[in-house]
PDB file of C-alpha atoms in Angstrom:
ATOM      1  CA  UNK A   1     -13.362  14.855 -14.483  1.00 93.00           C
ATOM      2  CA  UNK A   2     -14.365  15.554 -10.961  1.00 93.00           C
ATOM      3  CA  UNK A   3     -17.868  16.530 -10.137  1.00 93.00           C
ATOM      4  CA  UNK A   4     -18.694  17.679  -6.321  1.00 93.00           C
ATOM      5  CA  UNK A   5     -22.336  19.222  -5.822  1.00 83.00           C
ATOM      6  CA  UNK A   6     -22.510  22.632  -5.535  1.00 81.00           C
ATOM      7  CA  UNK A   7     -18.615  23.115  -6.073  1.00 84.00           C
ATOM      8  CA  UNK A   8     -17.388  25.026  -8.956  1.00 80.00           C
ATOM      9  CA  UNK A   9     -14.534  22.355  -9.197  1.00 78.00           C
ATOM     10  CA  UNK A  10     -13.311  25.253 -11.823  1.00 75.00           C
ATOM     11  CA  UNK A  11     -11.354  26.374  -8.419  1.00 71.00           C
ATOM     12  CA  UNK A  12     -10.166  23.471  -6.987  1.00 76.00           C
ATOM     13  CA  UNK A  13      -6.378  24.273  -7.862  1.00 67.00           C
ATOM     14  CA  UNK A  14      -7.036  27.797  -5.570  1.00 65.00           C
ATOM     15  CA  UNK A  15      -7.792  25.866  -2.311  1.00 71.00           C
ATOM     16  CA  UNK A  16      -4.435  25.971  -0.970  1.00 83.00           C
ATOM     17  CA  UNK A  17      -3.361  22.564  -2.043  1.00 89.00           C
ATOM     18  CA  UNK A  18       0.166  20.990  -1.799  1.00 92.00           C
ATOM     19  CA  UNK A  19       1.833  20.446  -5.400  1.00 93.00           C
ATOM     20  CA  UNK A  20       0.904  16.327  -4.965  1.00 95.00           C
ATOM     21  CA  UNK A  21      -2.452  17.744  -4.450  1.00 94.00           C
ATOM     22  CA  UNK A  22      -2.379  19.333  -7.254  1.00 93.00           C
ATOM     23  CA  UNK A  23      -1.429  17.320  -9.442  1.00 94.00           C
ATOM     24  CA  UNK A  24      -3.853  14.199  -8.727  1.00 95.00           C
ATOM     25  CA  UNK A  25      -6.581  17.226  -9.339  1.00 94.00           C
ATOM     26  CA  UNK A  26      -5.079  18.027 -12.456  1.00 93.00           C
ATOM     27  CA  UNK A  27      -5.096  14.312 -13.582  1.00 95.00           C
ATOM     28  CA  UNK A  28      -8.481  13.311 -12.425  1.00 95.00           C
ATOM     29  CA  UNK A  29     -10.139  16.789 -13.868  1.00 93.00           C
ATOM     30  CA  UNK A  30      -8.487  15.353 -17.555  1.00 94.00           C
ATOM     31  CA  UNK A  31      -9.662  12.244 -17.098  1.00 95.00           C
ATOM     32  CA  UNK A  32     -12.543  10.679 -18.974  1.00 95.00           C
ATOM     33  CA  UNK A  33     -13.813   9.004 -16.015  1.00 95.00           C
ATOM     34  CA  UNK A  34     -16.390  11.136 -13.728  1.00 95.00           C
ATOM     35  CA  UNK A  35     -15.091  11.020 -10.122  1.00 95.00           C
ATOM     36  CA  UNK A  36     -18.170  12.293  -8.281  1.00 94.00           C
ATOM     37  CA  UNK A  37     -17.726  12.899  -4.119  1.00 94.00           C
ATOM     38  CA  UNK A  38     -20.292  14.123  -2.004  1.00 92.00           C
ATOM     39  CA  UNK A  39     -18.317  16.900  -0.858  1.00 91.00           C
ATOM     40  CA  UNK A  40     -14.947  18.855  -0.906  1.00 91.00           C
ATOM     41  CA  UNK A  41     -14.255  17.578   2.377  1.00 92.00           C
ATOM     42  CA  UNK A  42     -14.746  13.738   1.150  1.00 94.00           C
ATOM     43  CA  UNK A  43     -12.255  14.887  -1.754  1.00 94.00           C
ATOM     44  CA  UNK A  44      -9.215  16.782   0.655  1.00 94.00           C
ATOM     45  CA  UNK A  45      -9.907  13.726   2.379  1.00 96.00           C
ATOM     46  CA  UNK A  46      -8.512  11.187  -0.137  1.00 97.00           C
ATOM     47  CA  UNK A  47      -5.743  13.937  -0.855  1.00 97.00           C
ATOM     48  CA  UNK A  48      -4.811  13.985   2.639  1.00 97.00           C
ATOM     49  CA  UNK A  49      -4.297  10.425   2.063  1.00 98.00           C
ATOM     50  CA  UNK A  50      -2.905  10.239  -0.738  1.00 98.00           C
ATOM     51  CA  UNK A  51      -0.146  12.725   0.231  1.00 98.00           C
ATOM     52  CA  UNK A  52       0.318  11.011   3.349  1.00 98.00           C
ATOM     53  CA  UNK A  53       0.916   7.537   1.139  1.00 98.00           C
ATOM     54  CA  UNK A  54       3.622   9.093  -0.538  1.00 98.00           C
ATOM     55  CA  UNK A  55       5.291  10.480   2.274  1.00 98.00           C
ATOM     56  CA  UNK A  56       5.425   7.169   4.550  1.00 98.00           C
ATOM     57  CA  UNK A  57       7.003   5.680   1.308  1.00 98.00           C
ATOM     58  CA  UNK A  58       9.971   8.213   1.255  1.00 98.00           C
ATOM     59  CA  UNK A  59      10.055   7.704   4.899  1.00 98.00           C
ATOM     60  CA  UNK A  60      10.297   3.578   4.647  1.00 98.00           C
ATOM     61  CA  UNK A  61      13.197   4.326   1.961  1.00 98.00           C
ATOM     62  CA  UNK A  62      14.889   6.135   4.219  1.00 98.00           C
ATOM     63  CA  UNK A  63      14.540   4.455   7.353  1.00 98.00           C
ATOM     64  CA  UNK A  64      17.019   1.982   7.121  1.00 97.00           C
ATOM     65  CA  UNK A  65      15.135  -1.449   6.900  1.00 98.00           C
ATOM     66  CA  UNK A  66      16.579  -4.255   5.033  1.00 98.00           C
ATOM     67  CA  UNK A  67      14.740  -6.303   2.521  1.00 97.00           C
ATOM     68  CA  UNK A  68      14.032  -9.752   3.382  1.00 95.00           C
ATOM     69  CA  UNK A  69      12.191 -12.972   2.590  1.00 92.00           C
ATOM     70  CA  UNK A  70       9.927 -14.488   5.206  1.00 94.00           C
ATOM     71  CA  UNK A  71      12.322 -16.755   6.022  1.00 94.00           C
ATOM     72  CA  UNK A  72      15.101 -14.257   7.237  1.00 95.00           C
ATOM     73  CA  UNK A  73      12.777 -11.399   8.655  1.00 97.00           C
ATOM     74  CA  UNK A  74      13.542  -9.502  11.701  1.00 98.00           C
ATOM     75  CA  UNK A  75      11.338  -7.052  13.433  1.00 98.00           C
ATOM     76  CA  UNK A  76      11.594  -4.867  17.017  1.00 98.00           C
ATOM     77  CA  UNK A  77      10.743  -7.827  19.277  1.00 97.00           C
ATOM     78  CA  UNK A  78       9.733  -4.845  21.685  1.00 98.00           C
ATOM     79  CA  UNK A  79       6.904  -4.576  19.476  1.00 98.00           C
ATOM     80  CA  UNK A  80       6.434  -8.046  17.690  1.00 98.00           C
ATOM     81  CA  UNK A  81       6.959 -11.109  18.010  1.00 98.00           C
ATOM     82  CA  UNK A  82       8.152 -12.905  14.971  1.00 98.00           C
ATOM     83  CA  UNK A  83       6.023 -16.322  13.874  1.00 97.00           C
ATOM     84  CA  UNK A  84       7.258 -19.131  12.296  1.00 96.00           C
ATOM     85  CA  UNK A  85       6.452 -17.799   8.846  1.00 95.00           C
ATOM     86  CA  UNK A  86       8.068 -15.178   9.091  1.00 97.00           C
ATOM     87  CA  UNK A  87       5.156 -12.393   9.514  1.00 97.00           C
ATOM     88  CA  UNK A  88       5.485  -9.797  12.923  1.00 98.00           C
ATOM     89  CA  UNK A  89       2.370 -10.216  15.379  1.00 98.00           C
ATOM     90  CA  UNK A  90       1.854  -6.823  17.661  1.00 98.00           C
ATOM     91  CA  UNK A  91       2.425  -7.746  21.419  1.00 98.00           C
ATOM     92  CA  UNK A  92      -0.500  -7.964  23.416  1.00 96.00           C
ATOM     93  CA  UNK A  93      -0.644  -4.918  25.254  1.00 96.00           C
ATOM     94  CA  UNK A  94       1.545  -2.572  22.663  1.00 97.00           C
ATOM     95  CA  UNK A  95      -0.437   0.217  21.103  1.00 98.00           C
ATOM     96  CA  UNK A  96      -0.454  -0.351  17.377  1.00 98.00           C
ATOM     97  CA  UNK A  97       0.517   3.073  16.076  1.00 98.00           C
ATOM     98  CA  UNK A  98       3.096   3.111  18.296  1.00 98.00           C
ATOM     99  CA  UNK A  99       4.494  -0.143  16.610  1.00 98.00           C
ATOM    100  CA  UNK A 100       3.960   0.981  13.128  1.00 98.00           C
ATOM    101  CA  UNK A 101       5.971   3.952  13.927  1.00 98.00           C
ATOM    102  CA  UNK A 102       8.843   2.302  15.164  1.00 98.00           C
ATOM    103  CA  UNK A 103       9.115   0.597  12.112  1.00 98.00           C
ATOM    104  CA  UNK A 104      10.098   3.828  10.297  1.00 98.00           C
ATOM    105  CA  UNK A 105      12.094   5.057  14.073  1.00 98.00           C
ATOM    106  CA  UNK A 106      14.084   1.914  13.775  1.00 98.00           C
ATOM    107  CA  UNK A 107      14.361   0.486  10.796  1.00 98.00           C
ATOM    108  CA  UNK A 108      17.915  -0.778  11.285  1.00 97.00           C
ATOM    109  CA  UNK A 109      15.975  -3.695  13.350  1.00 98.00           C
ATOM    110  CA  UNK A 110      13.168  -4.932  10.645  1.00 98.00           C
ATOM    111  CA  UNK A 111      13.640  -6.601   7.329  1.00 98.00           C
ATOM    112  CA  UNK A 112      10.461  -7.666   5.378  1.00 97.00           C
ATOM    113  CA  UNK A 113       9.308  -8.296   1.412  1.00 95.00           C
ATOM    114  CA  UNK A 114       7.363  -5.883  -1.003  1.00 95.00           C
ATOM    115  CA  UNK A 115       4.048  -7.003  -0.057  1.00 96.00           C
ATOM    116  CA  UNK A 116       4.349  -6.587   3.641  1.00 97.00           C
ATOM    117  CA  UNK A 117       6.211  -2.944   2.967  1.00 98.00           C
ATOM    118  CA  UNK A 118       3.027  -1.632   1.080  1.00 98.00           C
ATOM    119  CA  UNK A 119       0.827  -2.684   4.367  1.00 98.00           C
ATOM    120  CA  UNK A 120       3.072  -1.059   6.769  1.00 98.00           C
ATOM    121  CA  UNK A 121       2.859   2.095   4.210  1.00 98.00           C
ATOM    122  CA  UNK A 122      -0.986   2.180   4.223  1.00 98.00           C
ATOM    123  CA  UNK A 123      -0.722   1.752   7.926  1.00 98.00           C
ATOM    124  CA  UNK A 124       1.765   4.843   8.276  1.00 98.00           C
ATOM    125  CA  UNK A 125      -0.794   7.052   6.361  1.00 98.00           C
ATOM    126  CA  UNK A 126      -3.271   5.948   7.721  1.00 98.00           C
ATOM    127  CA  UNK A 127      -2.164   7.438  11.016  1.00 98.00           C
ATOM    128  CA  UNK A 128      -0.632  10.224  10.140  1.00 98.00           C
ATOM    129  CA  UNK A 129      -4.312  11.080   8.728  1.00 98.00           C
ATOM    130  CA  UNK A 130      -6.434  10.202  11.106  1.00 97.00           C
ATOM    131  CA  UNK A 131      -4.649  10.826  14.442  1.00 97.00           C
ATOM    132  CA  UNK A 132      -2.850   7.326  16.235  1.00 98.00           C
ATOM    133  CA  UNK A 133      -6.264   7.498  18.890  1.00 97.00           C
ATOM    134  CA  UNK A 134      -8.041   6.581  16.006  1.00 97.00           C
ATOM    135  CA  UNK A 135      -5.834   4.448  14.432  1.00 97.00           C
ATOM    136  CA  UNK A 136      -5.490   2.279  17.918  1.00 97.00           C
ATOM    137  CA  UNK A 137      -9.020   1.997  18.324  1.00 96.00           C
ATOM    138  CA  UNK A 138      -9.681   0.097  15.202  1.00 97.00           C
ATOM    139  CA  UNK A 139      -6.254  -1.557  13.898  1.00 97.00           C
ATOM    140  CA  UNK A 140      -5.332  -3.983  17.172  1.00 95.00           C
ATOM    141  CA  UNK A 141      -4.210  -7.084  17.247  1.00 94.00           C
ATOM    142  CA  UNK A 142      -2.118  -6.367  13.672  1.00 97.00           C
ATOM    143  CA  UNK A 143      -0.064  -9.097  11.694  1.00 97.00           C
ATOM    144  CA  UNK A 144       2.363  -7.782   9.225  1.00 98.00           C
ATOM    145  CA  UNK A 145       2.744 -10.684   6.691  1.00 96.00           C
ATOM    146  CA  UNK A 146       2.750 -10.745   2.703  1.00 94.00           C
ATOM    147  CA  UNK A 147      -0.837  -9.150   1.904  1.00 94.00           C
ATOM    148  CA  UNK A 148      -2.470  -9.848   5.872  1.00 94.00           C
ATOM    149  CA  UNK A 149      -4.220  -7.219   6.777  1.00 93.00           C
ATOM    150  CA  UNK A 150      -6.733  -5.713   9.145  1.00 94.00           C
ATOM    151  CA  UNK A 151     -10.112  -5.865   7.723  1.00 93.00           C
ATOM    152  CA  UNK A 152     -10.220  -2.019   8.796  1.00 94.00           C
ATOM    153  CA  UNK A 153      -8.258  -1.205   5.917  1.00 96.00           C
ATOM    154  CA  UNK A 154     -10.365  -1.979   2.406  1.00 95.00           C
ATOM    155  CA  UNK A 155      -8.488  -1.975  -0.895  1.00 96.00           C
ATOM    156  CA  UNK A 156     -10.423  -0.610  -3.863  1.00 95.00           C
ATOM    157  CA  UNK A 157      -8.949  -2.004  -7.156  1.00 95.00           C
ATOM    158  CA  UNK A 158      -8.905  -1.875 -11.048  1.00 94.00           C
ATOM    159  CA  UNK A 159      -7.534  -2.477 -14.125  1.00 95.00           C
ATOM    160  CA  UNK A 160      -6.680   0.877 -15.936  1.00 95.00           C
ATOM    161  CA  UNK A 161      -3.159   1.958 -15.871  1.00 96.00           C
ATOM    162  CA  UNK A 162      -4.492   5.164 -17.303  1.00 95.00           C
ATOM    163  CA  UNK A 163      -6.431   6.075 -14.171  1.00 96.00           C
ATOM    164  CA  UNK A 164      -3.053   5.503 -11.824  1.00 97.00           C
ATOM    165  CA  UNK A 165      -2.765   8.560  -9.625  1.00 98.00           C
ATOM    166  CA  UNK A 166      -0.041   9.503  -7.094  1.00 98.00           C
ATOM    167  CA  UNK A 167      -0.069   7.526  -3.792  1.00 98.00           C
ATOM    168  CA  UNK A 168      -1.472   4.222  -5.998  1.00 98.00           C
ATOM    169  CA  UNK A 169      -0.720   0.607  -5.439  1.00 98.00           C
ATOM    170  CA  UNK A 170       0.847  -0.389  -8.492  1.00 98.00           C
ATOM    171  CA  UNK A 171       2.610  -4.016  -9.904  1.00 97.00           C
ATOM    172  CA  UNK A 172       6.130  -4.597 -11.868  1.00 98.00           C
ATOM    173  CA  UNK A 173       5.243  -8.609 -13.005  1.00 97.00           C
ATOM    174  CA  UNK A 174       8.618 -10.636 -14.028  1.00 97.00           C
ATOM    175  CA  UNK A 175       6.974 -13.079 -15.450  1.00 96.00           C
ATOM    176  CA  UNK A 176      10.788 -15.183 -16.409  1.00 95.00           C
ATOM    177  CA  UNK A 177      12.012 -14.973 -12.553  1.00 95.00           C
ATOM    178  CA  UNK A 178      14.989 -17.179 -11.838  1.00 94.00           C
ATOM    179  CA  UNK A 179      12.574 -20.036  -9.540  1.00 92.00           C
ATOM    180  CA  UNK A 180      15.908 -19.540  -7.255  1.00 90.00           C
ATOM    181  CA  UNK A 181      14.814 -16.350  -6.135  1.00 90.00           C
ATOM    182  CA  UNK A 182      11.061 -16.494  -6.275  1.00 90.00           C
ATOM    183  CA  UNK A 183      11.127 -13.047  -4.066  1.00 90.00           C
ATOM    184  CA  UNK A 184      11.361 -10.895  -7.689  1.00 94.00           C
ATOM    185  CA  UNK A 185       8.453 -12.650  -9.316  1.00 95.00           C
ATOM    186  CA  UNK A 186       7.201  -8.649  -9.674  1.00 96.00           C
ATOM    187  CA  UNK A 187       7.699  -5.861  -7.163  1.00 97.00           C
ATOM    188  CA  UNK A 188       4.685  -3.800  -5.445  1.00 97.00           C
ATOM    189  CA  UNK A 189       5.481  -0.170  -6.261  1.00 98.00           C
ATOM    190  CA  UNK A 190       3.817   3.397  -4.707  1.00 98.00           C
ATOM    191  CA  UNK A 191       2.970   5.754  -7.514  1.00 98.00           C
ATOM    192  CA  UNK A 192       5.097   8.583  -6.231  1.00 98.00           C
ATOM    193  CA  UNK A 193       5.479  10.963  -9.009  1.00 97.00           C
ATOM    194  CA  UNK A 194       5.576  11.057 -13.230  1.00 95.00           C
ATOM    195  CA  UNK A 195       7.387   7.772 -13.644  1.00 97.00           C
ATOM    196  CA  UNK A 196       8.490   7.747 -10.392  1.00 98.00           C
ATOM    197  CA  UNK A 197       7.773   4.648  -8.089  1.00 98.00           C
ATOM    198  CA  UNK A 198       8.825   3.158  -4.113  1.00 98.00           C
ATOM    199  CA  UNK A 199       9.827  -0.392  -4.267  1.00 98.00           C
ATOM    200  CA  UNK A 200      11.192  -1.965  -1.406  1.00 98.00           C
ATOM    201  CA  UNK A 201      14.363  -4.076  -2.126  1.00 96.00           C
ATOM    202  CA  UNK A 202      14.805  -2.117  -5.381  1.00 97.00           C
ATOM    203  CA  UNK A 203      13.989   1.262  -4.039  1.00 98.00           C
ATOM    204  CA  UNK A 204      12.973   4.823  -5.582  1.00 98.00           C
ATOM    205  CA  UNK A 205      13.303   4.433  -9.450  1.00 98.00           C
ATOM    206  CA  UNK A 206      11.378   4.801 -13.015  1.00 98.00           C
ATOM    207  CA  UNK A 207       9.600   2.622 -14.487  1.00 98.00           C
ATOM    208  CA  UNK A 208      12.428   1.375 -16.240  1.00 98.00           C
ATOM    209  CA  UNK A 209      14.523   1.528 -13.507  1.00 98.00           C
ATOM    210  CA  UNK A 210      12.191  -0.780 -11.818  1.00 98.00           C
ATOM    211  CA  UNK A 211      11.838  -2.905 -14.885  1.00 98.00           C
ATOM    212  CA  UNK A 212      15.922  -3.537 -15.150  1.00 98.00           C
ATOM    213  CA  UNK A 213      16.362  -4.171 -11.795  1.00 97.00           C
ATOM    214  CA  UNK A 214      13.660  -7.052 -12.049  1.00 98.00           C
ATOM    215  CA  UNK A 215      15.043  -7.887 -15.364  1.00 97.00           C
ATOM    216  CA  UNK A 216      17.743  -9.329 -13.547  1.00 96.00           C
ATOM    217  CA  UNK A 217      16.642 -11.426 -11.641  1.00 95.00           C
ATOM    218  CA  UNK A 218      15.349 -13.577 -14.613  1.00 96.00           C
ATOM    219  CA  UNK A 219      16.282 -16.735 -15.650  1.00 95.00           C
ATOM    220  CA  UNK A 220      19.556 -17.401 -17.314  1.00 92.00           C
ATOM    221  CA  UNK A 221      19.177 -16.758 -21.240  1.00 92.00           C
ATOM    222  CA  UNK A 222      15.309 -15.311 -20.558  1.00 94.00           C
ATOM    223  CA  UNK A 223      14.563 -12.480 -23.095  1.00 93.00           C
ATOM    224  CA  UNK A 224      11.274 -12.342 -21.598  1.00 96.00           C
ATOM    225  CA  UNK A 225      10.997  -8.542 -19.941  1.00 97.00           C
ATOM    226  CA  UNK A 226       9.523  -7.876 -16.985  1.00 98.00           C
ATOM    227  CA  UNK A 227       6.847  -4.981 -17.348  1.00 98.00           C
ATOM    228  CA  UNK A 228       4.392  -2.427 -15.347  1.00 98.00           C
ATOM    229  CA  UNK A 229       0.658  -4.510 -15.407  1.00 97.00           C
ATOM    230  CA  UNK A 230      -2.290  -2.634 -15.602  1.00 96.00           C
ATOM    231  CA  UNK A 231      -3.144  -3.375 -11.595  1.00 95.00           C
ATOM    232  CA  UNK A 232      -4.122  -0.392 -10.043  1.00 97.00           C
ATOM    233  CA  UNK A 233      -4.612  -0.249  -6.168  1.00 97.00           C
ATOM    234  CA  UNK A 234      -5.609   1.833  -3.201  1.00 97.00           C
ATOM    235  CA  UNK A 235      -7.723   2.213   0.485  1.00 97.00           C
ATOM    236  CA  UNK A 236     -11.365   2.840   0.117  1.00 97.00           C
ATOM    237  CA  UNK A 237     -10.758   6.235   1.165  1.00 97.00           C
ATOM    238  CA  UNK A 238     -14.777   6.926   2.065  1.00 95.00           C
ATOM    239  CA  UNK A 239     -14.717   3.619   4.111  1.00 95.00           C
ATOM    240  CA  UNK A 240     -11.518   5.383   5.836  1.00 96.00           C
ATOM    241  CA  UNK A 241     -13.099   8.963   6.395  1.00 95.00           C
ATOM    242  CA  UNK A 242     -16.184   7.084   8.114  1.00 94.00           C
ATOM    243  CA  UNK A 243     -13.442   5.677  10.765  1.00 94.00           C
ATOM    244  CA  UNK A 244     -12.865   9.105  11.984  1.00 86.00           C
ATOM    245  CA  UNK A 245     -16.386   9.901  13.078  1.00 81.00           C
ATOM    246  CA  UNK A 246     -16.353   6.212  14.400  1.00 76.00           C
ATOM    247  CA  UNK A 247     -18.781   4.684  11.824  1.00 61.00           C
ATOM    248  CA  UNK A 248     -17.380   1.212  11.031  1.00 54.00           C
ATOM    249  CA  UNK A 249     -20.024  -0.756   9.272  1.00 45.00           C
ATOM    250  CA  UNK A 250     -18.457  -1.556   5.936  1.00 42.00           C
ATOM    251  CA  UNK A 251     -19.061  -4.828   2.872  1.00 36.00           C
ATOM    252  CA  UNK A 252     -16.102  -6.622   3.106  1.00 34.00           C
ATOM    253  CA  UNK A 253     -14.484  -6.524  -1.056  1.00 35.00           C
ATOM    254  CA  UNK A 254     -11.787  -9.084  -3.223  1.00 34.00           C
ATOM    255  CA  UNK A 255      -8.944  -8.161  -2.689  1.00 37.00           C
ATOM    256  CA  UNK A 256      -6.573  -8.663  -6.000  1.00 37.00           C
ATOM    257  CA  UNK A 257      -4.566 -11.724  -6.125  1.00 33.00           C
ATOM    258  CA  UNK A 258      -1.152 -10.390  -6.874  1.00 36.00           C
ATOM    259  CA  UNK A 259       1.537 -13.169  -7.673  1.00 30.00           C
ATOM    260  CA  UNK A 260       5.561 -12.288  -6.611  1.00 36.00           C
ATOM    261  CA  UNK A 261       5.522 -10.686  -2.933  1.00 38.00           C
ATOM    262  CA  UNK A 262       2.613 -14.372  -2.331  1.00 33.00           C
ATOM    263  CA  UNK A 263      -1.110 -14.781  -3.184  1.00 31.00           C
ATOM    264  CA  UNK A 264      -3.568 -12.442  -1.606  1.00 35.00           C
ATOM    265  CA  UNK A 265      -7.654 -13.796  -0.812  1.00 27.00           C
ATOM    266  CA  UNK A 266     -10.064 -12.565   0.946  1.00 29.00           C
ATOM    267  CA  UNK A 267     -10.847 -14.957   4.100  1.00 21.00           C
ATOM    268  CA  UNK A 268     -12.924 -13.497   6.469  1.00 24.00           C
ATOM    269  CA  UNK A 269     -11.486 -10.126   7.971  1.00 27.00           C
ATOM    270  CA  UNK A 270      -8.263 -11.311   6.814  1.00 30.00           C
ATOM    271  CA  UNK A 271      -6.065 -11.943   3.604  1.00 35.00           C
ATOM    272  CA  UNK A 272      -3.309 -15.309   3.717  1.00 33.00           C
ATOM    273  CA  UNK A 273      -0.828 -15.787   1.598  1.00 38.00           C
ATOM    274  CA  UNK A 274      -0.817 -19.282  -0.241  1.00 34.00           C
ATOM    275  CA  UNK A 275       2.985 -20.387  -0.946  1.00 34.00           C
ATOM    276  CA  UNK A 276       0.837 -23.927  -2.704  1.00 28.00           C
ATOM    277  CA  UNK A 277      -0.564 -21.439  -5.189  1.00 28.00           C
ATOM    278  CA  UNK A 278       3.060 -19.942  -5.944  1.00 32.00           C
ATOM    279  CA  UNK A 279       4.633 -21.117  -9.463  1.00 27.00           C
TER     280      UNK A 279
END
């Protein structure tokens, strides 16, 4: 349930919300679990965000990029330039949001993995929420590779499928992969609807949809399904909010090790990926 003081949350659903809003308000007010904010701006906050999740992963789907390992990635060298592993560094001197959104302007010219997709989503929202001013001021000198990402953006996490809500990190694990193609270990899926999920490389499917496509990809003779884990993602959206009144003192969090699309750690302001941790 949601608790705001002093709100009759009783009237949430008659604030003028979008449908998406609606519904993560209809889920969370069911839910065991007491989600207390400080106020109803703090909570159209993280539905702002949420929505705006969702969208930039319908708008990766249908920007043309290609799908890609590290080793054959491509990016807008107007932008980035393209390291030896295979990750995009912004060029000194580009503005940031204006590099993120050419990812989605011309996505004919990038091709990245799952991991690196979901970073470039969060990084899309996180714009279109709080304004590309803001955005530049505190996300410079970006690397988009595996789970890297600007310390800037914290990721909450848990382990309760049943408290999944739209615009949610989630994780398809293929535990059988063919080692040949050690890309489809899992697949890092947005939560866009009821059974509905953003993948990139497999795309906007079902669970089971994303399940068969992974299922594939097994070894030869492996009866061994791949399946949705209980990994449940997304930004600290308070630690977010605070950016747009330009507080930025946060606690650095773990970040969730996710195996498939590489190995996330915390390391400083950063996470790395780890290919000597890979099976």
């Amino acid at each position: 349930m949601i608790e705001i003081a002093g709100v009759n949350t009783g009237q949430l659903n008659t604030l003028g919300l979008s449908e998406l809003e609606r519904n993560v308000i209809a889920a969370k007010q069911k839910s065991p679990v007491v989600y207390r904010y400080n106020s109803l701006d703090d909570l159209k906050f993280e539905l702002r965000m949420r929505s705006n999740i969702v969208n930039a992963a319908k708008a990766l789907h249908d920007s043309g990029v290609d799908f890609a390992g590290f080793d054959n990635s491509r990016c807008n060298e107007r932008y980035w330039i393209r390291t030896d592993r295979g990750g995009f560094q912004l060029r000194r001197g580009v503005s940031p949001s204006a590099a993120i959104n050419d990812i989605f302007h011309n996505g004919g010219q990038y091709a990245f993995e799952c991991a690196t997709a979901i970073i470039i989503v969060l990084y899309k929202a996180i714009i279109d929420t709080l304004g590309e001013s803001v955005f530049d001021r505190y996300f410079q000198d970006l690397l988009l590779w595996d789970w890297n990402y600007d310390r800037n953006l914290r990721l909450v996490s848990n382990s309760n499928l049943a408290e999944a809500f739209l615009g949610d990190i989630l994780y398809f694990r293929n535990p059988d992969y063919n080692p040949r193609t050690p890309e489809w270990q899992g697949e890092n899926v947005v939560k866009l609807g009821n059974d509905l999920y953003y993948g990139h490389g497999i795309g906007i499917t079902s669970s089971q949809g994303m399940i068969t496509a992974l299922n594939g990809a097994r070894k030869h003779g492996s009866k061994t399904s791949a399946y949705l884990s209980n990994e449940v993602i997304h930004p600290d959206f308070d630690d977010l909010q605070r950016l747009q009144y330009g507080r930025d003192n946060r606690i650095v969090a773990a970040v969730p090790k996710h195996r498939g699309c590489g190995v996330a750690a915390r390391i400083g302001a950063k996470t790395y990926r780890d290919p000597s941790r890979e099976a």
